[in-house]
């Protein structure tokens, strides 16, 4: 008998190549070491912990490929506005006043905790004070890819783009051996980074083998301005700078023409779809039919909670699927099974981590979630993929395992005190209200 860390027993296992079936998973050293019947595994292993998943779906955790975890305290602060008005008159002034290491660490701790509650086991973030976000992610026990947002102006912790890129390189070496943290280069957008900055970002990503994360073709205005300024559309412009030499993860990408789609497909770039954010900011939407035809890797992001305003991946898959059916006048596009794959394995691929995470496979990291299917609203169930996309909400997500460790059990966070996070959020709410009323 071999001693191991964890057995997850008798769950309804979702894999992408086989029919869902009741099975158990043996986990050791952060990895899935065997999948089989519980009687068989119990004869072979002595687990330190056993998690009973009877009456639950067991699936890979969601991979959220576009977030700004440090924005959590701006949730619901300003809504119902166009992107530039929302940014210039509400978000940027608040960020200008509040951003500090402490603020970002606190906000990111809440953000990471909220992501765990939504079944997210990996997130790809773009924000300031990445070292603080890393500390919060480690504390909560969530996997993260962190990019320090590269901008051409002075920000709270760096005075220019070169300093931000130097910070990214420092982060890369600091977290090189870390089990949970990876570093990306996160150029904010083509309208906030000069040509030189975009080239330097691409060069750094290539030199250190990092992915490039960028907001791209989010609004019609961005495309218009790019055409006026450079005589090219955004993807063509980035291509002309050699940006796609490294793997690129483009957030939004909803205003692409055919040539741009061809470039993204040819260069193996991925897209982070942010349906809630795009709908809420009325940034526009594109049919993904041609993206799928061309084989562009799609993944799913919640975007920052200030523009969503929640971190539910179940809501994202539901909304995205329905929006695409309506846009294409085709109810067969993006069936439930494919939507779930996009939100898990698609995300892993987008982050260059599909060999490690994104599906339940022997040898992969144990980043798993369990979802209760015994309640009234879940009855009857014929197809778990259908339930995930069209029926269940995040409340049904019960247990979350990251890197083989239980970080939420029966909806209770293991590594952080939820009531402390709630008190902190109330504390910052008061401060933000005072600032907005001109009293701070
Ligand atoms: Zn964003």
GROMACS .gro file of C-alpha atoms and ligand atoms in nm:
model
  441
    1UNK     CA    1   0.000   0.000   0.000
    2UNK     CA    2   0.132   0.339  -0.101
    3UNK     CA    3   0.073   0.652   0.107
    4UNK     CA    4  -0.073   0.934  -0.100
    5UNK     CA    5  -0.221   1.278  -0.035
    6UNK     CA    6  -0.581   1.254  -0.152
    7UNK     CA    7  -0.851   1.035  -0.303
    8UNK     CA    8  -1.161   1.193  -0.453
    9UNK     CA    9  -1.420   0.919  -0.434
   10UNK     CA   10  -1.714   0.822  -0.652
   11UNK     CA   11  -1.771   1.146  -0.843
   12UNK     CA   12  -1.924   1.176  -1.188
   13UNK     CA   13  -1.601   1.236  -1.381
   14UNK     CA   14  -1.604   1.467  -1.682
   15UNK     CA   15  -1.339   1.406  -1.941
   16UNK     CA   16  -1.355   1.537  -2.296
   17UNK     CA   17  -1.292   1.214  -2.482
   18UNK     CA   18  -1.503   0.961  -2.290
   19UNK     CA   19  -1.859   0.941  -2.162
   20UNK     CA   20  -1.899   1.082  -1.809
   21UNK     CA   21  -1.883   0.801  -1.554
   22UNK     CA   22  -1.863   0.742  -1.180
   23UNK     CA   23  -1.499   0.709  -1.087
   24UNK     CA   24  -1.238   0.796  -0.826
   25UNK     CA   25  -0.911   0.986  -0.853
   26UNK     CA   26  -0.587   0.922  -0.665
   27UNK     CA   27  -0.372   1.232  -0.614
   28UNK     CA   28  -0.018   1.263  -0.487
   29UNK     CA   29   0.240   1.542  -0.496
   30UNK     CA   30  -0.009   1.770  -0.669
   31UNK     CA   31  -0.071   1.531  -0.957
   32UNK     CA   32  -0.337   1.286  -1.067
   33UNK     CA   33  -0.167   0.946  -1.039
   34UNK     CA   34  -0.454   0.709  -1.108
   35UNK     CA   35  -0.821   0.708  -1.208
   36UNK     CA   36  -1.039   0.407  -1.136
   37UNK     CA   37  -1.299   0.239  -0.920
   38UNK     CA   38  -1.279   0.336  -0.553
   39UNK     CA   39  -1.252  -0.031  -0.440
   40UNK     CA   40  -0.946  -0.067  -0.660
   41UNK     CA   41  -0.780   0.257  -0.544
   42UNK     CA   42  -0.852   0.188  -0.177
   43UNK     CA   43  -0.676  -0.146  -0.203
   44UNK     CA   44  -0.370   0.019  -0.346
   45UNK     CA   45  -0.336   0.351  -0.162
   46UNK     CA   46  -0.359   0.497   0.189
   47UNK     CA   47  -0.470   0.857   0.141
   48UNK     CA   48  -0.406   1.128   0.401
   49UNK     CA   49  -0.742   1.274   0.300
   50UNK     CA   50  -1.050   1.141   0.126
   51UNK     CA   51  -1.309   1.363  -0.038
   52UNK     CA   52  -1.645   1.203  -0.096
   53UNK     CA   53  -1.779   1.323  -0.431
   54UNK     CA   54  -2.088   1.105  -0.447
   55UNK     CA   55  -2.373   1.302  -0.606
   56UNK     CA   56  -2.125   1.548  -0.751
   57UNK     CA   57  -1.971   1.622  -1.086
   58UNK     CA   58  -1.590   1.616  -1.076
   59UNK     CA   59  -1.436   1.823  -1.351
   60UNK     CA   60  -1.124   2.026  -1.430
   61UNK     CA   61  -1.129   2.368  -1.262
   62UNK     CA   62  -1.213   2.667  -1.478
   63UNK     CA   63  -0.928   2.863  -1.635
   64UNK     CA   64  -1.014   3.233  -1.635
   65UNK     CA   65  -0.792   3.384  -1.903
   66UNK     CA   66  -0.857   3.753  -1.852
   67UNK     CA   67  -0.894   3.921  -1.513
   68UNK     CA   68  -0.790   4.220  -1.307
   69UNK     CA   69  -0.815   4.070  -0.957
   70UNK     CA   70  -0.693   4.388  -0.790
   71UNK     CA   71  -1.005   4.576  -0.906
   72UNK     CA   72  -1.238   4.389  -0.674
   73UNK     CA   73  -1.324   4.690  -0.457
   74UNK     CA   74  -1.449   4.878  -0.764
   75UNK     CA   75  -1.725   4.622  -0.817
   76UNK     CA   76  -2.049   4.811  -0.883
   77UNK     CA   77  -1.882   5.149  -0.818
   78UNK     CA   78  -1.983   5.283  -1.161
   79UNK     CA   79  -2.200   5.105  -1.414
   80UNK     CA   80  -2.401   5.171  -1.727
   81UNK     CA   81  -2.134   5.383  -1.899
   82UNK     CA   82  -1.932   5.363  -2.224
   83UNK     CA   83  -1.579   5.220  -2.185
   84UNK     CA   84  -1.383   5.547  -2.214
   85UNK     CA   85  -1.617   5.743  -1.985
   86UNK     CA   86  -1.615   5.457  -1.734
   87UNK     CA   87  -1.234   5.437  -1.742
   88UNK     CA   88  -1.147   5.809  -1.755
   89UNK     CA   89  -1.405   5.946  -1.513
   90UNK     CA   90  -1.444   5.662  -1.265
   91UNK     CA   91  -1.190   5.379  -1.269
   92UNK     CA   92  -0.869   5.569  -1.343
   93UNK     CA   93  -0.931   5.847  -1.084
   94UNK     CA   94  -1.010   5.585  -0.817
   95UNK     CA   95  -0.704   5.382  -0.913
   96UNK     CA   96  -0.493   5.701  -0.913
   97UNK     CA   97  -0.599   5.769  -0.556
   98UNK     CA   98  -0.604   5.422  -0.403
   99UNK     CA   99  -0.347   5.202  -0.575
  100UNK     CA  100  -0.083   5.091  -0.329
  101UNK     CA  101   0.079   4.761  -0.243
  102UNK     CA  102  -0.160   4.713   0.051
  103UNK     CA  103  -0.471   4.799  -0.150
  104UNK     CA  104  -0.383   4.559  -0.433
  105UNK     CA  105  -0.282   4.280  -0.195
  106UNK     CA  106  -0.611   4.310  -0.005
  107UNK     CA  107  -0.821   4.339  -0.321
  108UNK     CA  108  -0.644   4.050  -0.490
  109UNK     CA  109  -0.691   3.832  -0.182
  110UNK     CA  110  -1.065   3.892  -0.206
  111UNK     CA  111  -1.053   3.845  -0.584
  112UNK     CA  112  -0.868   3.513  -0.557
  113UNK     CA  113  -1.109   3.393  -0.288
  114UNK     CA  114  -1.406   3.492  -0.501
  115UNK     CA  115  -1.258   3.308  -0.797
  116UNK     CA  116  -1.221   2.990  -0.591
  117UNK     CA  117  -1.589   3.021  -0.495
  118UNK     CA  118  -1.665   3.027  -0.867
  119UNK     CA  119  -1.464   2.713  -0.939
  120UNK     CA  120  -1.171   2.894  -1.101
  121UNK     CA  121  -0.842   2.716  -1.035
  122UNK     CA  122  -0.620   2.926  -1.266
  123UNK     CA  123  -0.648   3.290  -1.361
  124UNK     CA  124  -0.453   3.508  -1.600
  125UNK     CA  125  -0.425   3.855  -1.454
  126UNK     CA  126  -0.318   4.195  -1.577
  127UNK     CA  127  -0.270   4.459  -1.310
  128UNK     CA  128  -0.028   4.659  -1.098
  129UNK     CA  129   0.182   4.540  -0.800
  130UNK     CA  130   0.202   4.185  -0.937
  131UNK     CA  131   0.420   4.076  -0.646
  132UNK     CA  132   0.131   4.153  -0.410
  133UNK     CA  133  -0.117   3.969  -0.633
  134UNK     CA  134   0.123   3.672  -0.627
  135UNK     CA  135   0.128   3.674  -0.245
  136UNK     CA  136  -0.251   3.679  -0.233
  137UNK     CA  137  -0.283   3.399  -0.489
  138UNK     CA  138  -0.037   3.188  -0.291
  139UNK     CA  139  -0.226   3.253   0.031
  140UNK     CA  140  -0.561   3.149  -0.118
  141UNK     CA  141  -0.392   2.860  -0.299
  142UNK     CA  142  -0.498   2.943  -0.654
  143UNK     CA  143  -0.284   2.907  -0.968
  144UNK     CA  144  -0.208   3.235  -1.145
  145UNK     CA  145  -0.036   3.378  -1.448
  146UNK     CA  146   0.046   3.738  -1.361
  147UNK     CA  147   0.129   4.021  -1.596
  148UNK     CA  148   0.235   4.365  -1.479
  149UNK     CA  149   0.033   4.600  -1.697
  150UNK     CA  150   0.267   4.774  -1.941
  151UNK     CA  151   0.170   5.135  -2.011
  152UNK     CA  152   0.353   5.433  -2.153
  153UNK     CA  153   0.290   5.651  -1.854
  154UNK     CA  154   0.387   5.654  -1.490
  155UNK     CA  155   0.185   5.416  -1.273
  156UNK     CA  156   0.164   5.367  -0.898
  157UNK     CA  157   0.464   5.136  -0.868
  158UNK     CA  158   0.670   5.209  -1.183
  159UNK     CA  159   0.753   5.538  -1.354
  160UNK     CA  160   0.758   5.427  -1.718
  161UNK     CA  161   0.724   5.130  -1.955
  162UNK     CA  162   1.092   5.032  -1.920
  163UNK     CA  163   1.055   5.012  -1.543
  164UNK     CA  164   0.741   4.799  -1.581
  165UNK     CA  165   0.924   4.563  -1.817
  166UNK     CA  166   1.215   4.542  -1.573
  167UNK     CA  167   0.963   4.458  -1.299
  168UNK     CA  168   0.817   4.182  -1.522
  169UNK     CA  169   1.165   4.036  -1.573
  170UNK     CA  170   1.228   4.050  -1.196
  171UNK     CA  171   0.896   3.871  -1.134
  172UNK     CA  172   0.987   3.607  -1.390
  173UNK     CA  173   1.309   3.522  -1.212
  174UNK     CA  174   1.153   3.549  -0.864
  175UNK     CA  175   0.872   3.302  -0.940
  176UNK     CA  176   1.059   3.074  -1.179
  177UNK     CA  177   1.039   2.772  -0.949
  178UNK     CA  178   0.702   2.853  -0.794
  179UNK     CA  179   0.439   2.580  -0.804
  180UNK     CA  180   0.146   2.819  -0.850
  181UNK     CA  181   0.274   3.141  -1.006
  182UNK     CA  182   0.377   3.209  -1.366
  183UNK     CA  183   0.460   3.544  -1.517
  184UNK     CA  184   0.343   3.692  -1.847
  185UNK     CA  185   0.419   4.016  -2.028
  186UNK     CA  186   0.096   4.218  -2.027
  187UNK     CA  187   0.100   4.507  -2.271
  188UNK     CA  188  -0.218   4.699  -2.190
  189UNK     CA  189  -0.334   4.782  -2.544
  190UNK     CA  190  -0.219   4.933  -2.873
  191UNK     CA  191  -0.368   5.271  -2.775
  192UNK     CA  192  -0.180   5.293  -2.442
  193UNK     CA  193   0.155   5.147  -2.555
  194UNK     CA  194   0.379   5.308  -2.817
  195UNK     CA  195   0.525   5.110  -3.103
  196UNK     CA  196   0.858   5.093  -2.919
  197UNK     CA  197   0.693   4.968  -2.601
  198UNK     CA  198   0.503   4.696  -2.789
  199UNK     CA  199   0.827   4.584  -2.957
  200UNK     CA  200   1.014   4.582  -2.626
  201UNK     CA  201   0.730   4.383  -2.465
  202UNK     CA  202   0.744   4.126  -2.745
  203UNK     CA  203   1.123   4.104  -2.718
  204UNK     CA  204   1.111   4.046  -2.344
  205UNK     CA  205   0.843   3.777  -2.382
  206UNK     CA  206   1.053   3.603  -2.642
  207UNK     CA  207   1.376   3.629  -2.448
  208UNK     CA  208   1.229   3.479  -2.131
  209UNK     CA  209   0.972   3.246  -2.290
  210UNK     CA  210   0.664   3.421  -2.154
  211UNK     CA  211   0.323   3.463  -2.312
  212UNK     CA  212   0.204   3.806  -2.422
  213UNK     CA  213  -0.128   3.921  -2.281
  214UNK     CA  214  -0.296   4.224  -2.442
  215UNK     CA  215  -0.638   4.391  -2.473
  216UNK     CA  216  -0.701   4.380  -2.847
  217UNK     CA  217  -0.976   4.506  -3.076
  218UNK     CA  218  -1.211   4.563  -2.786
  219UNK     CA  219  -1.398   4.855  -2.941
  220UNK     CA  220  -1.477   4.984  -3.288
  221UNK     CA  221  -1.301   5.309  -3.195
  222UNK     CA  222  -0.973   5.122  -3.133
  223UNK     CA  223  -0.987   4.981  -3.488
  224UNK     CA  224  -1.077   5.320  -3.638
  225UNK     CA  225  -0.794   5.499  -3.457
  226UNK     CA  226  -0.546   5.230  -3.556
  227UNK     CA  227  -0.644   5.262  -3.922
  228UNK     CA  228  -0.607   5.642  -3.907
  229UNK     CA  229  -0.275   5.634  -3.726
  230UNK     CA  230  -0.102   5.335  -3.885
  231UNK     CA  231  -0.307   5.255  -4.197
  232UNK     CA  232  -0.355   4.904  -4.064
  233UNK     CA  233  -0.603   4.721  -3.844
  234UNK     CA  234  -0.489   4.630  -3.487
  235UNK     CA  235  -0.384   4.268  -3.552
  236UNK     CA  236  -0.203   4.367  -3.873
  237UNK     CA  237  -0.026   4.645  -3.685
  238UNK     CA  238   0.092   4.410  -3.409
  239UNK     CA  239   0.198   4.156  -3.671
  240UNK     CA  240   0.406   4.423  -3.846
  241UNK     CA  241   0.592   4.474  -3.516
  242UNK     CA  242   0.672   4.102  -3.481
  243UNK     CA  243   0.440   4.078  -3.182
  244UNK     CA  244   0.325   3.726  -3.264
  245UNK     CA  245   0.670   3.568  -3.235
  246UNK     CA  246   0.566   3.466  -2.885
  247UNK     CA  247   0.232   3.306  -2.794
  248UNK     CA  248  -0.023   3.588  -2.771
  249UNK     CA  249  -0.340   3.586  -2.564
  250UNK     CA  250  -0.568   3.856  -2.696
  251UNK     CA  251  -0.841   3.967  -2.460
  252UNK     CA  252  -1.174   4.060  -2.622
  253UNK     CA  253  -1.079   4.053  -2.996
  254UNK     CA  254  -1.431   4.120  -3.116
  255UNK     CA  255  -1.368   4.352  -3.409
  256UNK     CA  256  -1.153   4.132  -3.633
  257UNK     CA  257  -1.174   4.114  -4.010
  258UNK     CA  258  -1.090   3.803  -4.209
  259UNK     CA  259  -0.724   3.886  -4.260
  260UNK     CA  260  -0.683   3.945  -3.887
  261UNK     CA  261  -0.848   3.613  -3.811
  262UNK     CA  262  -0.608   3.445  -4.053
  263UNK     CA  263  -0.310   3.605  -3.881
  264UNK     CA  264  -0.424   3.493  -3.534
  265UNK     CA  265  -0.486   3.139  -3.664
  266UNK     CA  266  -0.152   3.119  -3.842
  267UNK     CA  267   0.043   3.256  -3.547
  268UNK     CA  268  -0.128   3.024  -3.297
  269UNK     CA  269  -0.263   3.313  -3.094
  270UNK     CA  270  -0.549   3.259  -2.851
  271UNK     CA  271  -0.848   3.473  -2.768
  272UNK     CA  272  -0.992   3.538  -2.423
  273UNK     CA  273  -1.365   3.586  -2.478
  274UNK     CA  274  -1.518   3.829  -2.229
  275UNK     CA  275  -1.886   3.818  -2.314
  276UNK     CA  276  -2.035   3.977  -1.997
  277UNK     CA  277  -1.792   4.267  -2.006
  278UNK     CA  278  -1.845   4.327  -2.378
  279UNK     CA  279  -2.222   4.317  -2.340
  280UNK     CA  280  -2.224   4.541  -2.034
  281UNK     CA  281  -1.996   4.804  -2.188
  282UNK     CA  282  -2.170   4.759  -2.524
  283UNK     CA  283  -1.826   4.717  -2.678
  284UNK     CA  284  -1.980   4.503  -2.950
  285UNK     CA  285  -1.974   4.136  -3.033
  286UNK     CA  286  -1.858   3.918  -3.313
  287UNK     CA  287  -1.972   3.580  -3.431
  288UNK     CA  288  -1.715   3.318  -3.336
  289UNK     CA  289  -1.819   3.090  -3.622
  290UNK     CA  290  -1.525   3.197  -3.837
  291UNK     CA  291  -1.285   3.187  -3.540
  292UNK     CA  292  -1.386   2.826  -3.483
  293UNK     CA  293  -1.361   2.741  -3.855
  294UNK     CA  294  -1.009   2.882  -3.873
  295UNK     CA  295  -0.909   2.692  -3.560
  296UNK     CA  296  -0.822   2.993  -3.342
  297UNK     CA  297  -0.792   2.870  -2.984
  298UNK     CA  298  -1.074   3.019  -2.777
  299UNK     CA  299  -1.073   3.060  -2.401
  300UNK     CA  300  -1.294   3.242  -2.156
  301UNK     CA  301  -1.235   3.536  -1.925
  302UNK     CA  302  -1.452   3.720  -1.678
  303UNK     CA  303  -1.257   4.045  -1.721
  304UNK     CA  304  -1.222   4.262  -1.411
  305UNK     CA  305  -1.509   4.238  -1.171
  306UNK     CA  306  -1.575   4.610  -1.215
  307UNK     CA  307  -1.691   4.550  -1.573
  308UNK     CA  308  -1.876   4.220  -1.531
  309UNK     CA  309  -1.968   4.243  -1.223
  310UNK     CA  310  -1.908   3.888  -1.101
  311UNK     CA  311  -1.652   3.614  -1.150
  312UNK     CA  312  -1.885   3.334  -1.250
  313UNK     CA  313  -1.746   3.115  -1.527
  314UNK     CA  314  -2.073   2.920  -1.534
  315UNK     CA  315  -2.250   3.243  -1.621
  316UNK     CA  316  -1.987   3.321  -1.888
  317UNK     CA  317  -2.026   2.985  -2.060
  318UNK     CA  318  -2.403   3.015  -2.054
  319UNK     CA  319  -2.411   3.371  -2.183
  320UNK     CA  320  -2.145   3.313  -2.449
  321UNK     CA  321  -2.317   3.004  -2.581
  322UNK     CA  322  -2.657   3.173  -2.603
  323UNK     CA  323  -2.521   3.496  -2.752
  324UNK     CA  324  -2.336   3.303  -3.023
  325UNK     CA  325  -2.645   3.097  -3.106
  326UNK     CA  326  -2.845   3.420  -3.145
  327UNK     CA  327  -2.575   3.600  -3.348
  328UNK     CA  328  -2.531   3.308  -3.585
  329UNK     CA  329  -2.900   3.227  -3.602
  330UNK     CA  330  -2.781   2.875  -3.528
  331UNK     CA  331  -2.868   2.681  -3.210
  332UNK     CA  332  -2.611   2.414  -3.295
  333UNK     CA  333  -2.307   2.641  -3.264
  334UNK     CA  334  -2.094   2.598  -2.949
  335UNK     CA  335  -2.270   2.298  -2.798
  336UNK     CA  336  -2.247   2.252  -2.420
  337UNK     CA  337  -1.960   2.003  -2.435
  338UNK     CA  338  -1.749   2.242  -2.643
  339UNK     CA  339  -1.830   2.541  -2.421
  340UNK     CA  340  -1.703   2.354  -2.114
  341UNK     CA  341  -1.389   2.254  -2.301
  342UNK     CA  342  -1.324   2.618  -2.399
  343UNK     CA  343  -1.357   2.728  -2.034
  344UNK     CA  344  -1.107   2.467  -1.914
  345UNK     CA  345  -0.873   2.309  -2.170
  346UNK     CA  346  -0.904   2.609  -2.405
  347UNK     CA  347  -0.782   2.833  -2.124
  348UNK     CA  348  -0.498   2.598  -2.039
  349UNK     CA  349  -0.391   2.600  -2.405
  350UNK     CA  350  -0.410   2.980  -2.420
  351UNK     CA  351  -0.167   2.996  -2.128
  352UNK     CA  352   0.063   2.733  -2.276
  353UNK     CA  353  -0.022   2.501  -1.988
  354UNK     CA  354  -0.238   2.236  -2.156
  355UNK     CA  355   0.020   1.967  -2.083
  356UNK     CA  356  -0.019   2.041  -1.712
  357UNK     CA  357  -0.379   2.148  -1.649
  358UNK     CA  358  -0.723   2.183  -1.814
  359UNK     CA  359  -0.844   1.824  -1.812
  360UNK     CA  360  -0.859   1.517  -1.592
  361UNK     CA  361  -0.570   1.302  -1.703
  362UNK     CA  362  -0.312   1.089  -1.529
  363UNK     CA  363   0.009   1.290  -1.492
  364UNK     CA  364  -0.165   1.626  -1.503
  365UNK     CA  365  -0.185   1.857  -1.203
  366UNK     CA  366  -0.485   1.797  -0.983
  367UNK     CA  367  -0.677   2.122  -1.041
  368UNK     CA  368  -1.031   1.997  -0.991
  369UNK     CA  369  -1.373   2.107  -0.875
  370UNK     CA  370  -1.680   1.921  -0.754
  371UNK     CA  371  -2.033   2.036  -0.828
  372UNK     CA  372  -2.341   1.920  -0.639
  373UNK     CA  373  -2.612   1.770  -0.855
  374UNK     CA  374  -2.842   1.638  -0.584
  375UNK     CA  375  -3.060   1.944  -0.529
  376UNK     CA  376  -3.406   2.005  -0.669
  377UNK     CA  377  -3.294   2.250  -0.937
  378UNK     CA  378  -3.052   1.993  -1.076
  379UNK     CA  379  -3.324   1.729  -1.130
  380UNK     CA  380  -3.354   1.553  -1.359
  381UNK     CA  381  -3.010   1.535  -1.517
  382UNK     CA  382  -2.950   1.363  -1.853
  383UNK     CA  383  -2.629   1.533  -1.954
  384UNK     CA  384  -2.386   1.698  -1.710
  385UNK     CA  385  -2.240   1.926  -1.981
  386UNK     CA  386  -2.588   2.060  -2.051
  387UNK     CA  387  -2.640   2.123  -1.680
  388UNK     CA  388  -2.311   2.311  -1.653
  389UNK     CA  389  -2.396   2.546  -1.937
  390UNK     CA  390  -2.769   2.592  -1.897
  391UNK     CA  391  -2.877   2.497  -1.543
  392UNK     CA  392  -2.625   2.523  -1.261
  393UNK     CA  393  -2.493   2.830  -1.081
  394UNK     CA  394  -2.171   2.878  -0.885
  395UNK     CA  395  -2.356   2.805  -0.559
  396UNK     CA  396  -2.350   2.439  -0.663
  397UNK     CA  397  -1.968   2.436  -0.674
  398UNK     CA  398  -1.873   2.266  -0.348
  399UNK     CA  399  -1.505   2.168  -0.341
  400UNK     CA  400  -1.203   2.314  -0.516
  401UNK     CA  401  -0.866   2.143  -0.539
  402UNK     CA  402  -0.561   2.324  -0.674
  403UNK     CA  403  -0.228   2.150  -0.722
  404UNK     CA  404  -0.363   1.852  -0.528
  405UNK     CA  405  -0.462   2.061  -0.225
  406UNK     CA  406  -0.817   2.126  -0.109
  407UNK     CA  407  -0.866   2.504  -0.103
  408UNK     CA  408  -1.245   2.502  -0.061
  409UNK     CA  409  -1.447   2.225   0.100
  410UNK     CA  410  -1.824   2.230   0.103
  411UNK     CA  411  -1.804   2.600   0.003
  412UNK     CA  412  -1.580   2.688   0.297
  413UNK     CA  413  -1.250   2.849   0.202
  414UNK     CA  414  -0.966   2.665   0.370
  415UNK     CA  415  -0.678   2.914   0.361
  416UNK     CA  416  -0.851   3.247   0.424
  417UNK     CA  417  -1.112   3.373   0.666
  418UNK     CA  418  -1.414   3.479   0.464
  419UNK     CA  419  -1.556   3.710   0.731
  420UNK     CA  420  -1.227   3.904   0.739
  421UNK     CA  421  -1.248   3.951   0.362
  422UNK     CA  422  -1.604   4.080   0.395
  423UNK     CA  423  -1.501   4.328   0.669
  424UNK     CA  424  -1.211   4.451   0.454
  425UNK     CA  425  -1.443   4.505   0.157
  426UNK     CA  426  -1.675   4.714   0.376
  427UNK     CA  427  -1.378   4.914   0.506
  428UNK     CA  428  -1.261   4.999   0.153
  429UNK     CA  429  -1.618   5.074   0.043
  430UNK     CA  430  -1.635   5.352   0.304
  431UNK     CA  431  -1.302   5.495   0.189
  432UNK     CA  432  -1.405   5.483  -0.179
  433UNK     CA  433  -1.737   5.654  -0.106
  434UNK     CA  434  -1.557   5.929   0.090
  435UNK     CA  435  -1.312   5.980  -0.199
  436UNK     CA  436  -1.592   6.001  -0.456
  437UNK     CA  437  -1.776   6.255  -0.238
  438UNK     CA  438  -1.460   6.464  -0.224
  439UNK     CA  439  -1.415   6.402   0.148
  440UNK     CA  440  -1.093   6.210   0.136
  441LIG    ZN1  441  -0.947   4.378  -1.921
   0.00000   0.00000   0.00000
